[in-house]
Short mmCIF file of C-alpha atoms and ligand atoms in Angstrom, two decimals:
data_model
loop_
_atom_site.label_atom_id
_atom_site.label_comp_id
_atom_site.label_asym_id
_atom_site.label_seq_id
_atom_site.Cartn_x
_atom_site.Cartn_y
_atom_site.Cartn_z
CA MET A 22 -51.09 -0.74 -73.17
CA SER A 23 -53.30 -0.09 -70.54
CA VAL A 24 -54.51 3.53 -68.77
CA ARG A 25 -56.30 4.14 -65.86
CA ILE A 26 -57.35 7.84 -65.73
CA CYS A 27 -58.58 8.79 -61.72
CA VAL A 28 -60.49 11.48 -61.13
CA PRO A 29 -61.00 12.38 -57.16
CA ARG A 30 -63.53 14.37 -56.13
CA GLU A 31 -62.41 18.06 -55.38
CA THR A 32 -62.14 19.37 -52.48
CA ALA A 33 -61.10 22.60 -52.76
CA ALA A 34 -63.93 25.38 -51.11
CA GLY A 35 -66.65 26.13 -53.36
CA GLU A 36 -65.53 24.85 -56.57
CA SER A 37 -68.36 22.27 -57.49
CA ARG A 38 -67.08 21.46 -61.33
CA VAL A 39 -66.11 17.80 -62.15
CA ALA A 40 -63.10 17.54 -64.30
CA LEU A 41 -64.45 14.52 -66.63
CA THR A 42 -69.14 14.11 -66.65
CA PRO A 43 -70.25 10.15 -68.01
CA ASP A 44 -70.54 12.18 -71.36
CA GLY A 45 -67.09 12.51 -71.67
CA ALA A 46 -65.67 9.82 -70.25
CA LYS A 47 -67.71 7.47 -72.79
CA ARG A 48 -66.11 9.00 -75.28
CA LEU A 49 -62.86 7.94 -73.75
CA LEU A 50 -63.35 4.38 -72.29
CA SER A 51 -61.97 1.73 -75.01
CA ASP A 52 -60.47 -1.90 -73.89
CA ASP A 53 -57.24 0.24 -73.23
CA VAL A 54 -58.40 2.99 -71.25
CA SER A 55 -60.31 2.92 -67.35
CA ILE A 56 -61.79 4.99 -65.50
CA ALA A 57 -62.47 6.17 -62.38
CA ILE A 58 -63.94 8.80 -60.47
CA GLU A 59 -63.92 8.81 -56.40
CA ALA A 60 -67.51 9.12 -55.40
CA GLY A 61 -69.34 11.32 -55.11
CA ALA A 62 -67.08 13.60 -57.10
CA GLY A 63 -69.65 14.51 -59.94
CA ARG A 64 -72.47 15.04 -57.45
CA ALA A 65 -72.53 18.94 -57.11
CA ALA A 66 -72.28 19.54 -60.89
CA GLY A 67 -75.12 16.81 -61.27
CA PHE A 68 -73.53 13.97 -62.05
CA PRO A 69 -74.22 11.47 -59.67
CA ASP A 70 -72.34 8.39 -59.29
CA ALA A 71 -75.42 6.04 -60.81
CA ALA A 72 -74.91 7.80 -64.33
CA TYR A 73 -70.99 6.96 -64.31
CA GLU A 74 -71.05 3.87 -63.41
CA GLU A 75 -73.79 3.40 -66.46
CA VAL A 76 -70.90 4.36 -69.30
CA GLY A 77 -68.90 1.74 -67.51
CA VAL A 78 -66.77 3.91 -64.69
CA GLU A 79 -65.50 2.11 -61.92
CA VAL A 80 -66.50 4.50 -58.87
CA ILE A 81 -63.89 4.39 -55.55
CA PRO A 82 -65.32 5.62 -52.05
CA ASP A 83 -61.65 6.52 -50.47
CA ALA A 84 -59.23 9.13 -52.29
CA GLY A 85 -55.73 8.13 -51.63
CA ARG A 86 -56.56 4.42 -53.25
CA LEU A 87 -58.15 6.05 -56.63
CA LEU A 88 -55.00 8.84 -56.72
CA GLY A 89 -52.71 6.13 -56.14
CA GLU A 90 -53.86 4.19 -59.26
CA ALA A 91 -53.41 6.87 -61.83
CA ASP A 92 -52.13 6.97 -64.22
CA VAL A 93 -53.23 9.95 -65.45
CA VAL A 94 -55.49 12.63 -63.50
CA PHE A 95 -58.23 15.22 -64.36
CA LYS A 96 -58.87 17.71 -62.06
CA VAL A 97 -60.52 21.22 -61.83
CA ALA A 98 -58.50 23.02 -59.13
CA PRO A 99 -55.56 22.53 -58.17
CA PRO A 100 -54.47 19.74 -56.15
CA SER A 101 -54.16 20.55 -52.10
CA GLU A 102 -50.70 19.35 -50.13
CA ALA A 103 -52.54 15.94 -49.73
CA GLU A 104 -53.50 15.27 -53.11
CA ALA A 105 -50.16 15.75 -54.45
CA GLY A 106 -48.49 13.99 -51.91
CA GLY A 107 -51.28 11.13 -53.01
CA LEU A 108 -49.55 10.89 -57.13
CA ARG A 109 -47.34 7.92 -58.07
CA GLU A 110 -44.08 9.05 -59.50
CA GLY A 111 -44.74 9.16 -63.63
CA THR A 112 -48.29 10.35 -63.15
CA VAL A 113 -49.57 12.54 -65.77
CA LEU A 114 -51.91 14.99 -63.89
CA ALA A 115 -53.58 17.73 -65.57
CA CYS A 116 -56.02 20.89 -64.77
CA LEU A 117 -56.51 24.37 -63.66
CA LEU A 118 -52.57 24.90 -62.05
CA ARG A 119 -52.34 28.78 -61.52
CA PRO A 120 -48.85 27.41 -62.24
CA HIS A 121 -47.69 31.83 -61.31
CA GLU A 122 -49.32 32.04 -57.91
CA ASN A 123 -48.06 28.18 -56.92
CA ALA A 124 -44.63 27.87 -57.01
CA ALA A 125 -44.56 25.15 -53.91
CA LEU A 126 -46.51 23.12 -55.24
CA ILE A 127 -45.18 23.26 -59.05
CA GLU A 128 -41.95 22.48 -57.14
CA ARG A 129 -43.78 19.57 -54.15
CA LEU A 130 -45.40 18.66 -57.45
CA ALA A 131 -41.46 17.55 -59.40
CA ALA A 132 -39.90 16.39 -56.43
CA GLY A 133 -42.74 13.59 -56.30
CA GLY A 134 -41.64 13.19 -60.77
CA VAL A 135 -45.84 14.45 -61.53
CA THR A 136 -45.70 15.27 -64.79
CA ALA A 137 -48.09 18.46 -64.40
CA LEU A 138 -49.82 20.08 -67.16
CA ALA A 139 -51.61 23.63 -66.37
CA LEU A 140 -54.62 23.98 -68.83
CA GLU A 141 -53.82 27.84 -68.44
CA LEU A 142 -50.89 27.34 -70.58
CA VAL A 143 -52.19 25.65 -73.65
CA PRO A 144 -50.99 27.95 -76.40
CA ARG A 145 -53.81 29.74 -78.40
CA ILE A 146 -52.67 27.63 -81.64
CA THR A 147 -55.38 26.53 -83.88
CA ARG A 148 -55.37 21.93 -83.23
CA ALA A 149 -55.35 23.45 -78.72
CA GLN A 150 -58.77 25.04 -79.49
CA SER A 151 -60.60 22.03 -78.07
CA MET A 152 -58.20 22.02 -75.63
CA ASP A 153 -58.59 26.05 -74.52
CA ALA A 154 -60.09 25.17 -71.04
CA LEU A 155 -59.57 29.38 -69.76
CA SER A 156 -61.85 29.92 -73.69
CA SER A 157 -64.04 27.86 -72.60
CA GLN A 158 -65.08 28.78 -68.71
CA SER A 159 -64.78 32.43 -69.56
CA ASN A 160 -67.42 31.84 -72.17
CA LEU A 161 -69.74 30.97 -69.37
CA ALA A 162 -68.81 33.45 -67.39
CA GLY A 163 -69.29 36.18 -69.33
CA TYR A 164 -73.05 34.96 -70.27
CA LYS A 165 -73.36 34.61 -66.28
CA ALA A 166 -71.95 38.62 -65.20
CA VAL A 167 -74.75 39.11 -67.69
CA LEU A 168 -77.65 37.24 -65.57
CA LEU A 169 -75.62 38.72 -62.26
CA GLY A 170 -75.77 42.02 -63.44
CA ALA A 171 -79.56 42.02 -64.74
CA ASN A 172 -80.15 40.89 -61.96
CA SER A 173 -79.23 43.77 -59.55
CA LEU A 174 -80.51 46.52 -62.02
CA GLY A 175 -83.72 47.88 -60.92
CA ARG A 176 -84.36 47.79 -64.53
CA ILE A 177 -85.56 45.91 -67.43
CA PHE A 178 -82.87 45.33 -70.90
CA PRO A 179 -84.91 46.17 -74.13
CA LEU A 180 -86.65 48.69 -74.69
CA LEU A 181 -90.13 48.10 -74.33
CA MET A 182 -93.47 49.89 -75.80
CA THR A 183 -96.17 49.84 -73.62
CA ALA A 184 -99.69 51.26 -73.58
CA ALA A 185 -98.72 52.61 -70.28
CA GLY A 186 -95.28 53.83 -72.10
CA THR A 187 -92.09 53.52 -73.47
CA LEU A 188 -88.97 51.94 -71.13
CA SER A 189 -85.82 52.74 -72.70
CA PRO A 190 -84.03 50.07 -73.00
CA ALA A 191 -81.00 49.46 -70.40
CA ARG A 192 -77.54 51.05 -71.58
CA VAL A 193 -74.26 47.95 -71.27
CA LEU A 194 -70.79 48.56 -70.63
CA VAL A 195 -68.26 45.68 -71.34
CA LEU A 196 -64.38 46.21 -70.92
CA GLY A 197 -62.18 43.82 -72.41
CA ALA A 198 -63.64 41.71 -74.98
CA GLY A 199 -61.68 39.16 -75.46
CA VAL A 200 -64.10 35.82 -74.02
CA ALA A 201 -65.77 36.54 -71.79
CA GLY A 202 -66.20 40.34 -72.96
CA LEU A 203 -67.21 39.03 -76.04
CA GLN A 204 -69.95 37.05 -74.26
CA ALA A 205 -71.18 39.26 -72.28
CA ILE A 206 -71.94 41.03 -75.61
CA ALA A 207 -73.76 38.81 -77.28
CA THR A 208 -75.74 37.43 -74.16
CA ALA A 209 -76.86 41.51 -73.08
CA ARG A 210 -77.78 41.99 -76.89
CA ARG A 211 -79.70 38.86 -76.33
CA LEU A 212 -82.06 40.65 -74.25
CA GLY A 213 -81.72 43.81 -75.43
CA ALA A 214 -79.83 46.29 -73.32
CA ASP A 215 -77.87 48.95 -76.42
CA THR A 216 -74.73 47.17 -75.45
CA TRP A 217 -70.99 48.74 -76.48
CA GLY A 218 -68.07 46.79 -75.71
CA TYR A 219 -64.26 48.33 -75.40
CA ASP A 220 -60.68 46.64 -75.37
CA ILE A 221 -57.02 48.30 -75.22
CA ARG A 222 -56.94 45.32 -77.58
CA ALA A 223 -57.89 47.98 -81.77
CA ALA A 224 -57.78 44.48 -83.00
CA VAL A 225 -61.16 43.89 -81.24
CA ARG A 226 -63.54 46.52 -82.73
CA GLU A 227 -65.04 45.06 -85.99
CA GLU A 228 -65.93 41.63 -83.41
CA VAL A 229 -67.30 43.54 -80.79
CA GLU A 230 -69.78 45.52 -84.09
CA SER A 231 -70.13 41.94 -85.40
CA LEU A 232 -72.14 40.87 -82.56
CA GLY A 233 -74.49 44.18 -83.06
CA ALA A 234 -72.77 46.76 -80.47
CA LYS A 235 -70.55 49.44 -80.51
CA PHE A 236 -67.07 50.19 -79.88
CA VAL A 237 -66.30 52.59 -77.07
CA ASP A 238 -63.29 54.40 -79.26
CA LEU A 239 -61.51 56.91 -76.91
CA ASP A 240 -59.97 58.78 -78.96
CA GLU A 241 -58.02 56.45 -81.65
CA GLY A 242 -54.30 57.06 -80.59
CA ALA A 243 -54.88 59.06 -77.62
CA VAL A 244 -54.01 55.76 -75.10
CA GLU A 245 -50.62 55.45 -75.90
CA GLY A 246 -50.25 51.83 -77.20
CA ALA A 247 -53.99 51.43 -77.89
CA ALA A 248 -53.02 50.07 -81.19
CA GLU A 249 -51.68 47.56 -82.20
CA ASP A 250 -48.89 47.15 -79.74
CA ALA A 251 -50.77 47.04 -77.32
CA GLU A 252 -51.60 43.17 -77.97
CA THR A 253 -48.68 39.82 -77.82
CA GLU A 254 -47.67 36.85 -80.23
CA GLY A 255 -49.82 34.90 -78.19
CA GLY A 256 -52.89 37.19 -78.75
CA TYR A 257 -53.38 39.10 -75.43
CA ALA A 258 -53.44 41.44 -74.06
CA LYS A 259 -49.66 43.81 -72.85
CA GLU A 260 -49.99 45.96 -69.49
CA LEU A 261 -49.59 49.73 -69.87
CA GLU A 262 -47.75 51.67 -68.60
CA GLU A 263 -49.17 53.63 -65.24
CA ALA A 264 -49.05 56.59 -67.08
CA GLU A 265 -50.80 55.04 -70.37
CA GLN A 266 -53.29 53.56 -68.09
CA ALA A 267 -54.27 56.99 -66.20
CA ARG A 268 -55.11 58.65 -68.98
CA GLN A 269 -57.37 55.44 -70.27
CA ARG A 270 -59.58 55.65 -66.83
CA GLU A 271 -59.99 59.40 -67.65
CA LEU A 272 -61.96 58.89 -71.17
CA LEU A 273 -63.44 55.94 -70.47
CA ALA A 274 -64.77 57.32 -67.26
CA GLN A 275 -67.62 58.98 -68.98
CA HIS A 276 -68.70 55.66 -70.91
CA VAL A 277 -68.62 53.92 -67.54
CA ALA A 278 -71.01 57.40 -65.87
CA ARG A 279 -73.62 57.24 -68.31
CA ALA A 280 -73.71 53.25 -67.57
CA ASP A 281 -76.15 51.26 -66.17
CA VAL A 282 -74.23 48.11 -66.21
CA VAL A 283 -70.26 47.91 -65.87
CA ILE A 284 -69.03 44.55 -67.10
CA THR A 285 -65.51 44.53 -67.16
CA THR A 286 -63.28 40.84 -68.03
CA ALA A 287 -60.05 43.03 -68.69
CA LEU A 288 -56.94 40.65 -67.67
CA VAL A 289 -53.46 41.06 -68.13
CA PRO A 290 -51.60 37.25 -68.31
CA GLY A 291 -49.98 36.75 -64.56
CA ARG A 292 -50.40 40.29 -63.65
CA ARG A 293 -52.32 41.77 -61.56
CA ALA A 294 -56.19 42.98 -63.62
CA PRO A 295 -55.76 46.28 -64.87
CA VAL A 296 -57.73 48.55 -62.27
CA LEU A 297 -60.52 51.05 -65.20
CA ILE A 298 -62.75 52.16 -62.93
CA THR A 299 -61.41 53.83 -59.21
CA ASP A 300 -64.01 55.34 -56.74
CA ASP A 301 -64.10 58.55 -58.18
CA VAL A 302 -65.03 57.26 -61.88
CA VAL A 303 -67.94 54.83 -59.43
CA ASP A 304 -68.26 58.68 -58.14
CA ARG A 305 -69.79 59.78 -61.68
CA MET A 306 -72.04 56.38 -62.30
CA LYS A 307 -75.34 56.85 -61.35
CA GLU A 308 -77.36 55.69 -58.41
CA GLY A 309 -79.16 51.90 -59.09
CA SER A 310 -76.50 51.39 -62.06
CA VAL A 311 -74.30 48.47 -61.42
CA ILE A 312 -70.72 46.49 -61.89
CA VAL A 313 -69.51 42.94 -62.43
CA ASP A 314 -66.29 42.73 -61.71
CA LEU A 315 -65.17 39.66 -63.89
CA ALA A 316 -61.22 40.03 -62.80
CA GLY A 317 -61.82 39.88 -58.82
CA GLU A 318 -59.38 36.47 -58.75
CA ALA A 319 -56.13 38.67 -60.56
CA GLY A 320 -57.84 41.84 -58.03
CA GLY A 321 -60.85 43.14 -59.72
CA ASN A 322 -60.65 45.97 -62.49
CA CYS A 323 -62.77 48.17 -60.09
CA SER A 324 -60.82 50.22 -57.01
CA LEU A 325 -63.41 49.33 -54.81
CA SER A 326 -64.46 45.49 -55.55
CA ALA A 327 -64.15 42.94 -53.01
CA PRO A 328 -63.54 39.67 -54.85
CA GLY A 329 -66.26 37.27 -54.11
CA GLU A 330 -68.63 39.79 -52.03
CA THR A 331 -70.86 42.36 -53.42
CA VAL A 332 -70.12 46.07 -51.57
CA VAL A 333 -72.61 49.14 -51.96
CA GLU A 334 -70.71 51.82 -52.82
CA ARG A 335 -72.32 55.23 -52.95
CA GLY A 336 -75.95 52.71 -54.48
CA VAL A 337 -73.42 51.86 -56.99
CA THR A 338 -73.98 47.77 -56.76
CA ILE A 339 -70.32 46.15 -56.99
CA HIS A 340 -69.94 42.27 -57.40
CA ALA A 341 -67.00 40.70 -58.06
CA PRO A 342 -67.31 37.53 -57.76
CA LEU A 343 -64.82 33.94 -57.61
CA ASN A 344 -65.22 31.00 -60.05
CA VAL A 345 -68.40 32.56 -62.09
CA PRO A 346 -68.12 29.08 -64.12
CA GLY A 347 -68.40 26.87 -61.15
CA SER A 348 -72.36 28.84 -60.47
CA LEU A 349 -72.21 26.55 -64.12
CA PRO A 350 -71.22 23.47 -62.79
CA TYR A 351 -73.19 21.42 -65.37
CA HIS A 352 -71.94 22.59 -68.83
CA ALA A 353 -68.40 24.01 -67.50
CA SER A 354 -68.00 20.44 -66.43
CA GLN A 355 -68.57 18.75 -69.51
CA LEU A 356 -66.76 21.88 -71.64
CA LEU A 357 -63.87 21.41 -68.87
CA GLY A 358 -63.60 17.82 -68.95
CA ARG A 359 -63.47 17.26 -73.12
CA ASN A 360 -60.80 20.44 -73.40
CA LEU A 361 -58.71 17.79 -71.04
CA SER A 362 -59.81 14.50 -72.73
CA ALA A 363 -58.32 16.28 -75.75
CA LEU A 364 -55.50 17.15 -74.11
CA VAL A 365 -54.21 14.53 -72.70
CA LYS A 366 -55.70 11.66 -75.10
CA PRO A 367 -53.34 12.36 -77.98
CA MET A 368 -50.49 11.31 -75.40
CA PHE A 369 -51.81 7.74 -75.50
CA GLY A 370 -49.84 5.59 -76.73
CA GLU A 371 -48.71 2.21 -77.25
CA ASP A 372 -46.43 2.02 -73.83
CA GLY A 373 -48.89 4.05 -71.92
CA VAL A 374 -48.71 7.26 -71.68
CA ALA A 375 -45.97 9.70 -73.25
CA VAL A 376 -45.00 12.80 -72.43
CA ASP A 377 -43.39 14.17 -75.51
CA LEU A 378 -41.68 17.80 -74.58
CA ASP A 379 -40.92 18.77 -77.93
CA ASP A 380 -44.81 18.85 -78.61
CA ASP A 381 -46.33 22.61 -79.47
CA VAL A 382 -49.06 21.85 -77.04
CA ILE A 383 -47.48 19.38 -74.22
CA GLY A 384 -44.30 21.34 -74.06
CA PRO A 385 -45.21 24.29 -73.04
CA CYS A 386 -48.15 23.33 -70.69
CA CYS A 387 -45.76 21.30 -69.06
CA VAL A 388 -44.84 22.25 -65.91
CA THR A 389 -43.29 19.49 -64.39
CA HIS A 390 -41.45 16.32 -65.12
CA ALA A 391 -38.81 13.21 -64.69
CA GLY A 392 -38.42 15.34 -61.18
CA GLU A 393 -37.96 19.11 -62.53
CA VAL A 394 -39.67 22.18 -62.63
CA ARG A 395 -40.11 22.87 -66.22
CA PHE A 396 -42.38 26.03 -65.10
CA GLY A 397 -40.46 30.42 -65.61
CA ALA A 398 -37.75 28.10 -67.13
P1 NAD B 18 -57.71 37.17 -71.27
O1 NAD B 18 -59.05 37.16 -70.44
O2 NAD B 18 -56.30 38.00 -70.93
O3 NAD B 18 -58.83 39.19 -71.88
C1 NAD B 18 -59.27 39.38 -71.26
C2 NAD B 18 -59.34 40.62 -72.26
O4 NAD B 18 -58.88 41.58 -71.53
C3 NAD B 18 -58.74 40.89 -72.75
O5 NAD B 18 -59.28 40.93 -74.50
C4 NAD B 18 -57.40 42.09 -73.34
O6 NAD B 18 -56.97 42.78 -74.80
C5 NAD B 18 -58.59 42.85 -72.15
N1 NAD B 18 -57.61 43.71 -71.22
C6 NAD B 18 -56.57 43.59 -71.07
N2 NAD B 18 -56.13 44.82 -70.08
C7 NAD B 18 -56.61 45.82 -70.90
C8 NAD B 18 -57.26 46.90 -70.07
N3 NAD B 18 -56.35 47.87 -70.23
N4 NAD B 18 -58.13 48.29 -71.34
C9 NAD B 18 -59.38 47.16 -71.98
N5 NAD B 18 -59.26 46.32 -72.16
C10 NAD B 18 -58.05 45.11 -71.95
O7 NAD B 18 -57.87 36.75 -73.07
P2 NAD B 18 -59.07 36.63 -73.74
O8 NAD B 18 -60.28 35.73 -72.79
O9 NAD B 18 -58.63 35.40 -72.78
O10 NAD B 18 -58.71 36.74 -74.55
C11 NAD B 18 -57.39 36.79 -75.83
C12 NAD B 18 -57.54 36.58 -76.65
O11 NAD B 18 -56.66 35.51 -77.87
C13 NAD B 18 -59.37 37.13 -77.81
O12 NAD B 18 -58.44 37.78 -78.40
C14 NAD B 18 -59.24 35.85 -78.58
O13 NAD B 18 -59.91 36.36 -78.64
C15 NAD B 18 -58.18 35.23 -78.92
N6 NAD B 18 -58.30 33.65 -78.12
C16 NAD B 18 -57.70 33.24 -79.69
C17 NAD B 18 -57.48 31.53 -79.42
C18 NAD B 18 -56.79 30.47 -81.19
O14 NAD B 18 -56.31 31.61 -81.60
N7 NAD B 18 -56.80 29.06 -80.45
C19 NAD B 18 -57.73 31.37 -78.50
C20 NAD B 18 -58.41 31.69 -77.13
C21 NAD B 18 -58.67 32.82 -77.46
#
C-alpha cells in the first residue's frame, strides 16, 4: 500500500496553526506513507519549509496540485469552497470541521465523495484521548486566558510582602471547569492568585479543589439541575432551562462582583453558550476588573462581550478573543498534529486507507462517507 498525506496552508483569516509539524511528520513517514505540505504552510507557526524537508516531507507550492494528489488531508480549519472542490473522490479529510455550523460544506464534501472526519465529534473514551483536539486546544486556551487577564489588570496576582507594605493577591474566578477552565485555574494558581472555580457539573468540585482553588458553592441544590443530572453520558454539560439559568446568574453575581479577573469557559456542545454574566452583573463589578470570555465563538458567556474584540464597559475590560489556541500556534500545531495522526494512523492498512464505520471512534466522527451525509442522520 501507499498513502499520501497532504497538508495545505491554512487560508482562514487569522489562522496561524498548521495541521502537522515536522516532528509529527517524522513519526508518520514510512516506506508506505509519504507526506507533502504546501509551501509556507508552517511558517506562521514557527515551522519553515526547510524543517519539513529535513525530515523527508515534500514541499509543493501549488495548493491545487497538492490537494489533488492526496489520499488523506490534514487541516486545522474547515476547507473553503475551493479547497473542498479540489479534493478527489475517496479522500479522507480530517480537521476541526465545526459540523454544527457547516451544513452546506458538509453537503458539498458528501457530493464530492470525500470522507470527512470532524475532530469535534471524537468521542470522549479512553482510547481516543490522544485524538481529542478539543481538549488539546482548550488546554492552551485556558492558559492563555489567564495571561490576557493578568496583562489587563492593574494589580499583580500574588500576595507580595515588601518593605513598603503588603499587597493582597488578586481574586480570580473561573466559570466552567472543563478542560480550559481547569487549566485556567492551574495557571492562575501558579501565578499566586486567590483562585475560585465554578461549574454546573457538581462532579468537578474535587478537581477544582485538587488544584488548590476554592469551589464556588451556590448553596447546593439551589440551582435546579446543578447536581448529577447536569451531565450527559459523554461528560458534557446539559443546557439549563431559562428559569434555572436566571437563578444561577443571580447566585453567581456576588462572586463575580468580588473578583478582579473572571475567566468564563462555559459551553454546551452544539448550543449557544450560556450567559452567566449579564449587564447588571458587570455594573456591580469593581472598576479596573477584567473579564476574559473564552466562549466568544459560541456567542459568549457575558452579555456585553463582543466576540473577537475587547471592550471597556463601566470600567470593566471585557475580552472575548476568538481562536485563542491560534495565538499559541507552535504548541497548538504540535498537539493538533498529534491528535490528527493518532486518529488517522490506525486507518492505514494493506490496501491503503480503510474507513471502518463500525469503529467506535471513526463511526461517531465521520460526517460524510461514500456520497452520504452521516452527521445528524
Ligand atoms: P466544554 O468545553 O463543553 O464546556 C466547558 C465547561 O463548561 C464544562 O465543564 C461544562 O460543565 C461547563 N458549563 C456548561 N454550562 C455551564 C453553566 N451554565 N454554568 C457553569 N458551567 C457550565 O467541556 P470540556 O472542557 O470539553 O469538558 C467536558 C468534560 O469532559 C470534562 O469533565 C472533561 O474533563 C471531560 N473530558 C473527558 C475526556 C475523556 O475522557 N477522554 C476528554 C476530554 C474531556
